[in-house]
Amino acid sequence: MERFLRICGRGGYVTMAVLSVVISVVSYRFVPLGVTQAMEHMAHNLDGNALALYAHIGGAPLALAVMPFQFWAGLRLRRPVVHRWLGRVYVAAIFVSGVAGLQLAFHTTAGSFAGTGFGLLAVVWIATTATGLAFAVRRDFARHKAWMLRSAALTFAAVTLRLYLGIAMAFDADFETAYSLIAWACWVPNALAVEVYLRFFRAAGGRHGAGIAVAN
Ligand code: HEM
């Protein structure tokens, strides 16, 4: 059973890491192509909201790419300096792209329900990350880990959003309706899943290496 949990945990971690890095790299397609061609539905932001647009689409994929490495135990134990520097990059990228994401949420063309979902996500994303940082500074590493797991689950919303959108489109769902629902569904279940993990599985996972703790 212990071995089974460890294999599941490792598989889940590797899948999460690969998806995060792939979505991050794909998100930078605006660099060679330009926003208008790469993400046409975002182009309205170029008129008067370009700073927030570039701050978000430049910074958020960086946080997504860095995130899995922060939960890789080998790296953290063997190269603590790298963990600290990547941590600074992660937090800075979230502060910049989170504030920008909040600004974009006010300007989304997807309606107020989607805008509220994204806006609240931005606030909770910044708050969990800031709390994780504060506990690191106080050297309370148990709480630092728990809050950074909460932050990571929200960062991973970038992946779940695109997965759910892909599934919705495959089932020919109405785009507007699907997008509005997914603005919430991309992060609320992630946040709840981490709470369940922290409440019920962390003790076992921490000892046996199950779940994300495999990388701790
Ligand atoms: C977790 C907090 C996040 C919030 C609150 C947020 C918010 C937003 C908002 C409001 C938009 C505009 C949507 C619209 O107007 O329809 C947007 C677009 C975008 N976001 Fe985020 N975002 C977050 C995380 C991320 C992450 C981690 C990435 C990393 C890949 C990312 C990459 C992008 C990209 C590339 C776009 C342009 C849309 C597209 O992909 O075609 N965001 N985001």
PDB file of N, CA, C and O in Angstrom, residues 23-73:
ATOM      1  N   ILE A  23       2.290  24.245 -20.638  1.00  0.00           N
ATOM      2  CA  ILE A  23       1.358  25.384 -20.757  1.00  0.00           C
ATOM      3  C   ILE A  23       2.125  26.705 -20.646  1.00  0.00           C
ATOM      4  O   ILE A  23       1.817  27.680 -21.343  1.00  0.00           O
ATOM      5  N   SER A  24       3.147  26.723 -19.792  1.00  0.00           N
ATOM      6  CA  SER A  24       3.945  27.939 -19.660  1.00  0.00           C
ATOM      7  C   SER A  24       4.617  28.290 -20.993  1.00  0.00           C
ATOM      8  O   SER A  24       4.528  29.426 -21.462  1.00  0.00           O
ATOM      9  N   VAL A  25       5.270  27.296 -21.601  1.00  0.00           N
ATOM     10  CA  VAL A  25       5.986  27.558 -22.865  1.00  0.00           C
ATOM     11  C   VAL A  25       5.001  27.996 -23.955  1.00  0.00           C
ATOM     12  O   VAL A  25       5.232  28.983 -24.664  1.00  0.00           O
ATOM     13  N   VAL A  26       3.857  27.305 -24.049  1.00  0.00           N
ATOM     14  CA  VAL A  26       2.861  27.644 -25.080  1.00  0.00           C
ATOM     15  C   VAL A  26       2.329  29.071 -24.866  1.00  0.00           C
ATOM     16  O   VAL A  26       2.023  29.784 -25.822  1.00  0.00           O
ATOM     17  N   SER A  27       2.240  29.483 -23.589  1.00  0.00           N
ATOM     18  CA  SER A  27       1.706  30.813 -23.291  1.00  0.00           C
ATOM     19  C   SER A  27       2.605  31.930 -23.813  1.00  0.00           C
ATOM     20  O   SER A  27       2.146  33.054 -23.998  1.00  0.00           O
ATOM     21  N   TYR A  28       3.888  31.607 -24.029  1.00  0.00           N
ATOM     22  CA  TYR A  28       4.797  32.635 -24.558  1.00  0.00           C
ATOM     23  C   TYR A  28       4.745  32.736 -26.080  1.00  0.00           C
ATOM     24  O   TYR A  28       5.584  33.401 -26.687  1.00  0.00           O
ATOM     25  N   ARG A  29       3.729  32.116 -26.694  1.00  0.00           N
ATOM     26  CA  ARG A  29       3.625  32.185 -28.161  1.00  0.00           C
ATOM     27  C   ARG A  29       3.421  33.620 -28.645  1.00  0.00           C
ATOM     28  O   ARG A  29       3.672  33.938 -29.793  1.00  0.00           O
ATOM     29  N   PHE A  30       2.977  34.498 -27.740  1.00  0.00           N
ATOM     30  CA  PHE A  30       2.776  35.902 -28.140  1.00  0.00           C
ATOM     31  C   PHE A  30       4.108  36.592 -28.447  1.00  0.00           C
ATOM     32  O   PHE A  30       4.139  37.605 -29.125  1.00  0.00           O
ATOM     33  N   VAL A  31       5.233  36.025 -27.960  1.00  0.00           N
ATOM     34  CA  VAL A  31       6.537  36.673 -28.202  1.00  0.00           C
ATOM     35  C   VAL A  31       6.887  36.637 -29.698  1.00  0.00           C
ATOM     36  O   VAL A  31       7.114  37.682 -30.302  1.00  0.00           O
ATOM     37  N   PRO A  32       6.861  35.451 -30.344  1.00  0.00           N
ATOM     38  CA  PRO A  32       7.145  35.491 -31.787  1.00  0.00           C
ATOM     39  C   PRO A  32       5.955  35.959 -32.633  1.00  0.00           C
ATOM     40  O   PRO A  32       6.147  36.556 -33.676  1.00  0.00           O
ATOM     41  N   LEU A  33       4.721  35.705 -32.150  1.00  0.00           N
ATOM     42  CA  LEU A  33       3.549  35.940 -33.014  1.00  0.00           C
ATOM     43  C   LEU A  33       2.871  37.294 -32.818  1.00  0.00           C
ATOM     44  O   LEU A  33       2.176  37.788 -33.705  1.00  0.00           O
ATOM     45  N   GLY A  34       3.045  37.889 -31.614  1.00  0.00           N
ATOM     46  CA  GLY A  34       2.299  39.110 -31.283  1.00  0.00           C
ATOM     47  C   GLY A  34       0.952  38.736 -30.682  1.00  0.00           C
ATOM     48  O   GLY A  34       0.391  37.674 -30.993  1.00  0.00           O
ATOM     49  N   VAL A  35       0.430  39.623 -29.804  1.00  0.00           N
ATOM     50  CA  VAL A  35      -0.823  39.321 -29.090  1.00  0.00           C
ATOM     51  C   VAL A  35      -1.992  39.157 -30.057  1.00  0.00           C
ATOM     52  O   VAL A  35      -2.803  38.239 -29.932  1.00  0.00           O
ATOM     53  N   THR A  36      -2.067  40.026 -31.049  1.00  0.00           N
ATOM     54  CA  THR A  36      -3.230  40.006 -31.946  1.00  0.00           C
ATOM     55  C   THR A  36      -3.368  38.663 -32.650  1.00  0.00           C
ATOM     56  O   THR A  36      -4.470  38.151 -32.805  1.00  0.00           O
ATOM     57  N   GLN A  37      -2.221  38.090 -33.028  1.00  0.00           N
ATOM     58  CA  GLN A  37      -2.294  36.797 -33.724  1.00  0.00           C
ATOM     59  C   GLN A  37      -2.350  35.619 -32.740  1.00  0.00           C
ATOM     60  O   GLN A  37      -3.090  34.667 -32.941  1.00  0.00           O
ATOM     61  N   ALA A  38      -1.582  35.726 -31.639  1.00  0.00           N
ATOM     62  CA  ALA A  38      -1.463  34.593 -30.716  1.00  0.00           C
ATOM     63  C   ALA A  38      -2.698  34.419 -29.845  1.00  0.00           C
ATOM     64  O   ALA A  38      -3.104  33.305 -29.533  1.00  0.00           O
ATOM     65  N   MET A  39      -3.286  35.527 -29.379  1.00  0.00           N
ATOM     66  CA  MET A  39      -4.448  35.456 -28.488  1.00  0.00           C
ATOM     67  C   MET A  39      -5.375  36.616 -28.816  1.00  0.00           C
ATOM     68  O   MET A  39      -5.410  37.622 -28.090  1.00  0.00           O
ATOM     69  N   GLU A  40      -6.087  36.447 -29.914  1.00  0.00           N
ATOM     70  CA  GLU A  40      -6.916  37.508 -30.498  1.00  0.00           C
ATOM     71  C   GLU A  40      -7.915  38.092 -29.479  1.00  0.00           C
ATOM     72  O   GLU A  40      -8.144  39.304 -29.442  1.00  0.00           O
ATOM     73  N   HIS A  41      -8.486  37.197 -28.637  1.00  0.00           N
ATOM     74  CA  HIS A  41      -9.508  37.647 -27.681  1.00  0.00           C
ATOM     75  C   HIS A  41      -8.941  38.547 -26.583  1.00  0.00           C
ATOM     76  O   HIS A  41      -9.695  39.105 -25.794  1.00  0.00           O
ATOM     77  N   MET A  42      -7.602  38.656 -26.529  1.00  0.00           N
ATOM     78  CA  MET A  42      -6.986  39.531 -25.528  1.00  0.00           C
ATOM     79  C   MET A  42      -6.591  40.873 -26.135  1.00  0.00           C
ATOM     80  O   MET A  42      -6.164  41.779 -25.417  1.00  0.00           O
ATOM     81  N   ALA A  43      -6.712  40.987 -27.461  1.00  0.00           N
ATOM     82  CA  ALA A  43      -6.164  42.153 -28.166  1.00  0.00           C
ATOM     83  C   ALA A  43      -6.829  43.464 -27.742  1.00  0.00           C
ATOM     84  O   ALA A  43      -6.195  44.518 -27.813  1.00  0.00           O
ATOM     85  N   HIS A  44      -8.088  43.424 -27.274  1.00  0.00           N
ATOM     86  CA  HIS A  44      -8.751  44.663 -26.862  1.00  0.00           C
ATOM     87  C   HIS A  44      -7.988  45.368 -25.736  1.00  0.00           C
ATOM     88  O   HIS A  44      -8.092  46.563 -25.562  1.00  0.00           O
ATOM     89  N   ASN A  45      -7.205  44.571 -24.966  1.00  0.00           N
ATOM     90  CA  ASN A  45      -6.427  45.156 -23.867  1.00  0.00           C
ATOM     91  C   ASN A  45      -5.266  46.023 -24.361  1.00  0.00           C
ATOM     92  O   ASN A  45      -4.734  46.834 -23.595  1.00  0.00           O
ATOM     93  N   LEU A  46      -4.862  45.823 -25.627  1.00  0.00           N
ATOM     94  CA  LEU A  46      -3.738  46.607 -26.158  1.00  0.00           C
ATOM     95  C   LEU A  46      -4.079  48.090 -26.188  1.00  0.00           C
ATOM     96  O   LEU A  46      -3.198  48.939 -26.124  1.00  0.00           O
ATOM     97  N   ASP A  47      -5.373  48.372 -26.241  1.00  0.00           N
ATOM     98  CA  ASP A  47      -5.823  49.751 -26.290  1.00  0.00           C
ATOM     99  C   ASP A  47      -6.115  50.253 -24.862  1.00  0.00           C
ATOM    100  O   ASP A  47      -7.219  50.067 -24.349  1.00  0.00           O
ATOM    101  N   GLY A  48      -5.090  50.808 -24.204  1.00  0.00           N
ATOM    102  CA  GLY A  48      -5.290  51.413 -22.885  1.00  0.00           C
ATOM    103  C   GLY A  48      -4.970  50.499 -21.712  1.00  0.00           C
ATOM    104  O   GLY A  48      -4.931  50.951 -20.575  1.00  0.00           O
ATOM    105  N   ASN A  49      -4.743  49.210 -21.960  1.00  0.00           N
ATOM    106  CA  ASN A  49      -4.516  48.279 -20.848  1.00  0.00           C
ATOM    107  C   ASN A  49      -3.310  47.382 -21.130  1.00  0.00           C
ATOM    108  O   ASN A  49      -3.219  46.272 -20.603  1.00  0.00           O
ATOM    109  N   ALA A  50      -2.426  47.885 -22.002  1.00  0.00           N
ATOM    110  CA  ALA A  50      -1.331  47.044 -22.505  1.00  0.00           C
ATOM    111  C   ALA A  50      -0.339  46.660 -21.400  1.00  0.00           C
ATOM    112  O   ALA A  50       0.165  45.532 -21.390  1.00  0.00           O
ATOM    113  N   LEU A  51      -0.100  47.584 -20.456  1.00  0.00           N
ATOM    114  CA  LEU A  51       0.878  47.291 -19.398  1.00  0.00           C
ATOM    115  C   LEU A  51       0.418  46.083 -18.577  1.00  0.00           C
ATOM    116  O   LEU A  51       1.184  45.151 -18.318  1.00  0.00           O
ATOM    117  N   ALA A  52      -0.859  46.099 -18.177  1.00  0.00           N
ATOM    118  CA  ALA A  52      -1.397  44.974 -17.396  1.00  0.00           C
ATOM    119  C   ALA A  52      -1.356  43.691 -18.227  1.00  0.00           C
ATOM    120  O   ALA A  52      -1.017  42.615 -17.717  1.00  0.00           O
ATOM    121  N   LEU A  53      -1.686  43.818 -19.510  1.00  0.00           N
ATOM    122  CA  LEU A  53      -1.691  42.629 -20.376  1.00  0.00           C
ATOM    123  C   LEU A  53      -0.298  41.992 -20.424  1.00  0.00           C
ATOM    124  O   LEU A  53      -0.135  40.794 -20.146  1.00  0.00           O
ATOM    125  N   TYR A  54       0.717  42.810 -20.729  1.00  0.00           N
ATOM    126  CA  TYR A  54       2.067  42.247 -20.859  1.00  0.00           C
ATOM    127  C   TYR A  54       2.625  41.800 -19.495  1.00  0.00           C
ATOM    128  O   TYR A  54       3.358  40.814 -19.416  1.00  0.00           O
ATOM    129  N   ALA A  55       2.275  42.541 -18.432  1.00  0.00           N
ATOM    130  CA  ALA A  55       2.743  42.127 -17.097  1.00  0.00           C
ATOM    131  C   ALA A  55       2.165  40.755 -16.750  1.00  0.00           C
ATOM    132  O   ALA A  55       2.846  39.906 -16.177  1.00  0.00           O
ATOM    133  N   HIS A  56       0.890  40.540 -17.137  1.00  0.00           N
ATOM    134  CA  HIS A  56       0.268  39.260 -16.800  1.00  0.00           C
ATOM    135  C   HIS A  56       0.788  38.114 -17.664  1.00  0.00           C
ATOM    136  O   HIS A  56       1.235  37.094 -17.152  1.00  0.00           O
ATOM    137  N   ILE A  57       0.742  38.309 -18.986  1.00  0.00           N
ATOM    138  CA  ILE A  57       1.122  37.180 -19.852  1.00  0.00           C
ATOM    139  C   ILE A  57       2.641  36.988 -19.897  1.00  0.00           C
ATOM    140  O   ILE A  57       3.120  35.948 -20.345  1.00  0.00           O
ATOM    141  N   GLY A  58       3.393  37.979 -19.386  1.00  0.00           N
ATOM    142  CA  GLY A  58       4.836  37.805 -19.261  1.00  0.00           C
ATOM    143  C   GLY A  58       5.213  37.147 -17.944  1.00  0.00           C
ATOM    144  O   GLY A  58       6.085  36.278 -17.894  1.00  0.00           O
ATOM    145  N   GLY A  59       4.520  37.522 -16.853  1.00  0.00           N
ATOM    146  CA  GLY A  59       4.898  37.054 -15.518  1.00  0.00           C
ATOM    147  C   GLY A  59       4.253  35.747 -15.082  1.00  0.00           C
ATOM    148  O   GLY A  59       4.919  34.894 -14.484  1.00  0.00           O
ATOM    149  N   ALA A  60       2.965  35.582 -15.394  1.00  0.00           N
ATOM    150  CA  ALA A  60       2.251  34.399 -14.880  1.00  0.00           C
ATOM    151  C   ALA A  60       2.830  33.076 -15.410  1.00  0.00           C
ATOM    152  O   ALA A  60       3.004  32.128 -14.631  1.00  0.00           O
ATOM    153  N   PRO A  61       3.173  32.987 -16.715  1.00  0.00           N
ATOM    154  CA  PRO A  61       3.761  31.726 -17.176  1.00  0.00           C
ATOM    155  C   PRO A  61       5.108  31.424 -16.514  1.00  0.00           C
ATOM    156  O   PRO A  61       5.470  30.253 -16.360  1.00  0.00           O
ATOM    157  N   LEU A  62       5.822  32.477 -16.097  1.00  0.00           N
ATOM    158  CA  LEU A  62       7.094  32.260 -15.394  1.00  0.00           C
ATOM    159  C   LEU A  62       6.830  31.575 -14.049  1.00  0.00           C
ATOM    160  O   LEU A  62       7.498  30.604 -13.678  1.00  0.00           O
ATOM    161  N   ALA A  63       5.826  32.077 -13.313  1.00  0.00           N
ATOM    162  CA  ALA A  63       5.464  31.459 -12.026  1.00  0.00           C
ATOM    163  C   ALA A  63       5.055  29.999 -12.245  1.00  0.00           C
ATOM    164  O   ALA A  63       5.430  29.114 -11.466  1.00  0.00           O
ATOM    165  N   LEU A  64       4.311  29.754 -13.320  1.00  0.00           N
ATOM    166  CA  LEU A  64       3.843  28.391 -13.607  1.00  0.00           C
ATOM    167  C   LEU A  64       5.012  27.447 -13.906  1.00  0.00           C
ATOM    168  O   LEU A  64       5.026  26.300 -13.464  1.00  0.00           O
ATOM    169  N   ALA A  65       6.007  27.961 -14.633  1.00  0.00           N
ATOM    170  CA  ALA A  65       7.161  27.116 -14.993  1.00  0.00           C
ATOM    171  C   ALA A  65       8.028  26.809 -13.779  1.00  0.00           C
ATOM    172  O   ALA A  65       8.568  25.711 -13.643  1.00  0.00           O
ATOM    173  N   VAL A  66       8.150  27.781 -12.869  1.00  0.00           N
ATOM    174  CA  VAL A  66       9.018  27.625 -11.699  1.00  0.00           C
ATOM    175  C   VAL A  66       8.376  26.721 -10.643  1.00  0.00           C
ATOM    176  O   VAL A  66       9.055  25.947  -9.964  1.00  0.00           O
ATOM    177  N   MET A  67       7.038  26.816 -10.520  1.00  0.00           N
ATOM    178  CA  MET A  67       6.308  26.168  -9.428  1.00  0.00           C
ATOM    179  C   MET A  67       6.682  24.692  -9.177  1.00  0.00           C
ATOM    180  O   MET A  67       6.993  24.330  -8.035  1.00  0.00           O
ATOM    181  N   PRO A  68       6.694  23.807 -10.213  1.00  0.00           N
ATOM    182  CA  PRO A  68       6.970  22.391  -9.914  1.00  0.00           C
ATOM    183  C   PRO A  68       8.348  22.162  -9.297  1.00  0.00           C
ATOM    184  O   PRO A  68       8.516  21.270  -8.466  1.00  0.00           O
ATOM    185  N   PHE A  69       9.330  22.977  -9.695  1.00  0.00           N
ATOM    186  CA  PHE A  69      10.696  22.783  -9.184  1.00  0.00           C
ATOM    187  C   PHE A  69      10.783  23.051  -7.684  1.00  0.00           C
ATOM    188  O   PHE A  69      11.626  22.498  -6.989  1.00  0.00           O
ATOM    189  N   GLN A  70       9.867  23.903  -7.174  1.00  0.00           N
ATOM    190  CA  GLN A  70       9.883  24.236  -5.749  1.00  0.00           C
ATOM    191  C   GLN A  70       9.423  23.061  -4.879  1.00  0.00           C
ATOM    192  O   GLN A  70       9.637  23.055  -3.674  1.00  0.00           O
ATOM    193  N   PHE A  71       8.736  22.085  -5.517  1.00  0.00           N
ATOM    194  CA  PHE A  71       8.256  20.914  -4.756  1.00  0.00           C
ATOM    195  C   PHE A  71       9.117  19.677  -5.030  1.00  0.00           C
ATOM    196  O   PHE A  71       8.726  18.565  -4.720  1.00  0.00           O
ATOM    197  N   TRP A  72      10.269  19.886  -5.639  1.00  0.00           N
ATOM    198  CA  TRP A  72      11.184  18.786  -5.949  1.00  0.00           C
ATOM    199  C   TRP A  72      12.194  18.696  -4.794  1.00  0.00           C
ATOM    200  O   TRP A  72      13.069  19.538  -4.642  1.00  0.00           O
ATOM    201  N   ALA A  73      12.016  17.624  -3.988  1.00  0.00           N
ATOM    202  CA  ALA A  73      12.808  17.490  -2.753  1.00  0.00           C
ATOM    203  C   ALA A  73      14.302  17.467  -3.031  1.00  0.00           C
ATOM    204  O   ALA A  73      15.080  18.112  -2.332  1.00  0.00           O
TER     205      ALA A  73
END
